[in-house]
CSV table of C-alpha atoms in Angstrom, one decimal:
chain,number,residue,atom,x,y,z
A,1,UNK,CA,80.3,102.2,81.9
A,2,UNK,CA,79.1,99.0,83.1
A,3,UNK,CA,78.0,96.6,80.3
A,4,UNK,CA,75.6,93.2,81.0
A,5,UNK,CA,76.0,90.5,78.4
A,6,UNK,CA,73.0,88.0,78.6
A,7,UNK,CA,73.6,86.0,75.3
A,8,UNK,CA,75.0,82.8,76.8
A,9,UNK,CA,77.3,82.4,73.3
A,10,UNK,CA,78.5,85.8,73.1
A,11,UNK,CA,79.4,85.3,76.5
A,12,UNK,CA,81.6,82.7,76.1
A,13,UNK,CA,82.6,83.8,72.7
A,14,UNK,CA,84.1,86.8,74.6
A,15,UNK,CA,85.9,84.8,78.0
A,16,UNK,CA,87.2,82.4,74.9
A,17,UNK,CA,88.9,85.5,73.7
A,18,UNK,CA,90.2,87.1,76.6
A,19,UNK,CA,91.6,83.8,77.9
A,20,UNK,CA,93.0,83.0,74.6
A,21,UNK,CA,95.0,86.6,74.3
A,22,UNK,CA,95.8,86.4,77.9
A,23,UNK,CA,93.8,89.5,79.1
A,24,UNK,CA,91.7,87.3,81.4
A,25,UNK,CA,94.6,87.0,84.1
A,26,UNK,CA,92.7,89.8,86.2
A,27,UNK,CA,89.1,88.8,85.6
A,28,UNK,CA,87.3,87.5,88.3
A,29,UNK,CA,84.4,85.5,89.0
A,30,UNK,CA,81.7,86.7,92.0
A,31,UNK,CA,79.0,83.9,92.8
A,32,UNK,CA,78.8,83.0,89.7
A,33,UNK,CA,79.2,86.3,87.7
A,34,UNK,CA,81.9,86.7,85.6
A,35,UNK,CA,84.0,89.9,86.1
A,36,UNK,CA,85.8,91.7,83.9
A,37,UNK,CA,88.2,94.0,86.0
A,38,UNK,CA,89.9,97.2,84.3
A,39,UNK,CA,93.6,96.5,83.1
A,40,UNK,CA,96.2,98.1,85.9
A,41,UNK,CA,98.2,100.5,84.5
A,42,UNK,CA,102.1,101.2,84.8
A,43,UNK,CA,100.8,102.6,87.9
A,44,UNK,CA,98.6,100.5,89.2
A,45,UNK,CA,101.5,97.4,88.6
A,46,UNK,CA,104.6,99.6,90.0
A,47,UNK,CA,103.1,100.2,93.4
A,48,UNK,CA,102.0,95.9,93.4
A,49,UNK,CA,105.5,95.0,92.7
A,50,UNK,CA,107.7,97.8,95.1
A,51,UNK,CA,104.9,96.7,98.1
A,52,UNK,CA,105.5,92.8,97.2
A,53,UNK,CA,109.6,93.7,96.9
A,54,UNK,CA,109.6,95.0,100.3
A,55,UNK,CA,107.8,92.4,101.7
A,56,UNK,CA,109.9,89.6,99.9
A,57,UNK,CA,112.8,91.9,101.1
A,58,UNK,CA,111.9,91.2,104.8
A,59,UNK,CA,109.9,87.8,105.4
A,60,UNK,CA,111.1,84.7,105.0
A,61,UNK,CA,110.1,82.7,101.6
A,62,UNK,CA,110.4,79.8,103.8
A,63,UNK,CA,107.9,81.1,106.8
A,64,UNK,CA,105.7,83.2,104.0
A,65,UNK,CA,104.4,83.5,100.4
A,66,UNK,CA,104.5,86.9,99.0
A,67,UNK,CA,103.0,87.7,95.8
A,68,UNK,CA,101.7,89.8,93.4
A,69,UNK,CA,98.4,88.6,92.1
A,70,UNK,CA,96.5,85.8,93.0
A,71,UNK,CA,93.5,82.8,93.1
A,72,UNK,CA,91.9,83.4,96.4
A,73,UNK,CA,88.4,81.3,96.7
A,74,UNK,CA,86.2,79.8,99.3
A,75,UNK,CA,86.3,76.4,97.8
A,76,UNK,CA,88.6,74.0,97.2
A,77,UNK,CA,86.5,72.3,94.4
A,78,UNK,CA,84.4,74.6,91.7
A,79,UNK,CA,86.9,77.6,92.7
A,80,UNK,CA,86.4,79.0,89.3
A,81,UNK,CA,82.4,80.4,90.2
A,82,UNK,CA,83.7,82.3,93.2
A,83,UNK,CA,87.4,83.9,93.3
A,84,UNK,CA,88.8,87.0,93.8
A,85,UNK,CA,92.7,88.5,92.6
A,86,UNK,CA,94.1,90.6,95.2
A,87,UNK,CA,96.9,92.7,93.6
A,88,UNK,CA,99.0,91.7,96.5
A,89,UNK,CA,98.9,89.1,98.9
A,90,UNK,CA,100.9,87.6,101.8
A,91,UNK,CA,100.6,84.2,103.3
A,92,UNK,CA,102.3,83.6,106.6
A,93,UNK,CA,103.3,80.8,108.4
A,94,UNK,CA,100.4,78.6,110.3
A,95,UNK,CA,97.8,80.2,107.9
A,96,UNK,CA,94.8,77.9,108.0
A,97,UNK,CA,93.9,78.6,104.0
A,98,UNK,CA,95.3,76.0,101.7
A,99,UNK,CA,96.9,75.7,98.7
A,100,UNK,CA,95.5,74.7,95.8
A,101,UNK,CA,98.4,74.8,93.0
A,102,UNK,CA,95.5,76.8,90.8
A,103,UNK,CA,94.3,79.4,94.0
A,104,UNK,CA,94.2,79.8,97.3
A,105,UNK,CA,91.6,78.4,99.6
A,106,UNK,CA,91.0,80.6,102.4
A,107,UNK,CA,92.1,84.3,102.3
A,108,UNK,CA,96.0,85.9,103.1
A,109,UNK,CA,96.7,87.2,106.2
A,110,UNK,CA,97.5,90.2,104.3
A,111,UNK,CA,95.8,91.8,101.1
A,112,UNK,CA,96.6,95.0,98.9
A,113,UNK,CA,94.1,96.3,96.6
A,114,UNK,CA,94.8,99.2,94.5
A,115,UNK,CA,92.0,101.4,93.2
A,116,UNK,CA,92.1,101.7,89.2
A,117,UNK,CA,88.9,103.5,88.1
A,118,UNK,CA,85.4,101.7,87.9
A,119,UNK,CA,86.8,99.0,89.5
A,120,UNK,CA,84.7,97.6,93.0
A,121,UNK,CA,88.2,97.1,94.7
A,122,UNK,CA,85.7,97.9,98.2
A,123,UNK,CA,83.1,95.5,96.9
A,124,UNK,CA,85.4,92.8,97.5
A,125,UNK,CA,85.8,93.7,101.1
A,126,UNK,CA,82.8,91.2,102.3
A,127,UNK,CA,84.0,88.5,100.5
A,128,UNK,CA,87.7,88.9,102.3
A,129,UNK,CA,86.5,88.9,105.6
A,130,UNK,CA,83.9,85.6,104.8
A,131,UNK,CA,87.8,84.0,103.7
A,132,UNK,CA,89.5,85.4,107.0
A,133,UNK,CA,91.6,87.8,105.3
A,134,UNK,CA,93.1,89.1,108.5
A,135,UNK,CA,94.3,92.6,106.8
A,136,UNK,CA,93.1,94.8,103.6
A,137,UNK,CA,95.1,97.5,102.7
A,138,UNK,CA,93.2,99.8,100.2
A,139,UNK,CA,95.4,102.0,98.1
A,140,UNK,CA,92.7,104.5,96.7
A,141,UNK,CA,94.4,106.8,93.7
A,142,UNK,CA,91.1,109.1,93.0
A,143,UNK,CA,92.5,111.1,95.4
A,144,UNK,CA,95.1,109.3,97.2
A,145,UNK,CA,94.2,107.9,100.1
A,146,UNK,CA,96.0,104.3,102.0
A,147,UNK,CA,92.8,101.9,104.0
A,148,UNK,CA,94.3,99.8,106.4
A,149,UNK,CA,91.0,97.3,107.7
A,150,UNK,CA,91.5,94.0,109.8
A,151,UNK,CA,89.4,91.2,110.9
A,152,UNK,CA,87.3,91.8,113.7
A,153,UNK,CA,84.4,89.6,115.2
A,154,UNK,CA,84.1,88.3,111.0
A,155,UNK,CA,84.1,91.5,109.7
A,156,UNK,CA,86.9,93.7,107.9
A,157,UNK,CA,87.2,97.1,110.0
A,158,UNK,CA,88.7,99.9,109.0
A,159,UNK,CA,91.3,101.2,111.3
A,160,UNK,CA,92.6,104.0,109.9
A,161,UNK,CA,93.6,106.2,107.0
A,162,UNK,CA,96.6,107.8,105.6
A,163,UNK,CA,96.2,111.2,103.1
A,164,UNK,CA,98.9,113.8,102.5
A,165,UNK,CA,96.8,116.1,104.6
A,166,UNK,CA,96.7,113.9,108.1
A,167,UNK,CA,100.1,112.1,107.6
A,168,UNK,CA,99.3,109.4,109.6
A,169,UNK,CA,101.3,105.9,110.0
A,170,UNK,CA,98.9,103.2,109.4
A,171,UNK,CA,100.8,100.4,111.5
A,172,UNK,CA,100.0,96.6,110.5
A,173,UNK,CA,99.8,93.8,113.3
A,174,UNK,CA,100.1,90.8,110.8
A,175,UNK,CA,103.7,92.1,108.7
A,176,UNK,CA,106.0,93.8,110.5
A,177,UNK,CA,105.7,97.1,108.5
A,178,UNK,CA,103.6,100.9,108.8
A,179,UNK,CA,102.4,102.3,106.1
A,180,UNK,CA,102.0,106.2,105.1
A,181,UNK,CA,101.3,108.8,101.9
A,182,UNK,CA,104.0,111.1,101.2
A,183,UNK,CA,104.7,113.7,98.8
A,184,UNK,CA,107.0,113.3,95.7
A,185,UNK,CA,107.0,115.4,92.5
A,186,UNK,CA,105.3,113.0,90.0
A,187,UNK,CA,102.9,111.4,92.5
A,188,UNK,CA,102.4,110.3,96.1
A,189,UNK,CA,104.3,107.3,97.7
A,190,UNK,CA,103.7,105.0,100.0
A,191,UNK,CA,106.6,105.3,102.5
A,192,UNK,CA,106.6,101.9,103.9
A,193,UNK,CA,109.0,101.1,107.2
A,194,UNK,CA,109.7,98.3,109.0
A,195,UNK,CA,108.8,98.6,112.7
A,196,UNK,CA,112.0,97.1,114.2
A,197,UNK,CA,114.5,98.1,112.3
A,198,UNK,CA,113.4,101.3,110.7
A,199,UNK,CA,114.6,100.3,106.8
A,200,UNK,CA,112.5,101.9,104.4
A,201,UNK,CA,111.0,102.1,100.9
A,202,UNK,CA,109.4,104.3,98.9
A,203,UNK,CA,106.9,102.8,96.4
């Protein structure tokens, strides 16, 4: 259930609060409009940190930034009315986005958002592409489904989708890895493999 605060004080009474206790690290601000985004769950922060492992596993810290949650804005100065926190993002080599210590101007060249519930994860799509995030990977829970979009003529396309049902690969042209759902006794996981060399993880 959605909830609009219009009293200015209570307002900042409450980001006070939450910045204070720490439980504003995955708010976000849209034009203007301050966001407070459900907390991840075990979940939710597992699948972040095996995806970011197995990129960190493969790409070069030197060529890349890998990381799990961060300040991605379309501004250098004033980032703070307009960012967004992807729960995963890569930054490669020659990526025209700089860095700002405090975010990221410009978008990743790759992006993971996973789907807790009542959160706009897809909303955020618009405001990727406008950053040239080159790749979005949803990771929809409610049912499980993997997104794979990428940047075409300024707009984030989808390109395919992964479900237990179909089984299909969703292969990235940014990271060297493909993507996939598969079955496991607690929940699904994302089988992800590396294209040349055929390692694997499970997350």
């Amino acid at each position: 259930m959605a909830t609009v605060v219009l009293d200015r004080e209570l307002a900042e009474q409450l980001r006070e609060e939450r910045a204070a206790s720490g439980l504003d690290r995955w708010d976000e601000v849209w034009e203007g409009t301050y966001v407070v985004t459900p907390l991840p769950n075990i979940e939710h922060q597992e699948i972040a940190t095996g995806l970011c492992a197995a990129f960190a596993t493969v790409l070069d810290r030197r060529q890349s930034a890998v990381m799990a949650g961060t300040n991605v804005s379309d501004r250098e100065q004033g980032w703070k009315s307009n960012y967004r926190c992807p729960d995963a993002a890569v930054y490669l080599a020659g990526n025209p986005a700089k860095n700002c210590h405090t975010h990221w101007c410009g978008g990743p060249d790759f992006a993971v958002e996973i789907v807790s519930e009542d959160d706009r994860s897809r909303e955020k799509i618009p405001f990727y592409a406008s950053v040239g995030t080159r790749e979005l990977l949803i990771v929809d829970r409610y049912p499980w489904a993997l997104e794979l979009f990428r940047l075409e003529s300024g707009a984030l396309q989808s390109v395919g989708v992964s479900t237990l049902e179909n089984g299909q690969s969703l292969s990235s042209e940014v990271l060297p890895f493909a993507f996939r759902l598969t079955a496991e006794d607690d929940r699904p996981s994302i089988l992800v493999t590396h294209i040349t060399d055929g390692r694997t993880w499970n997350v």
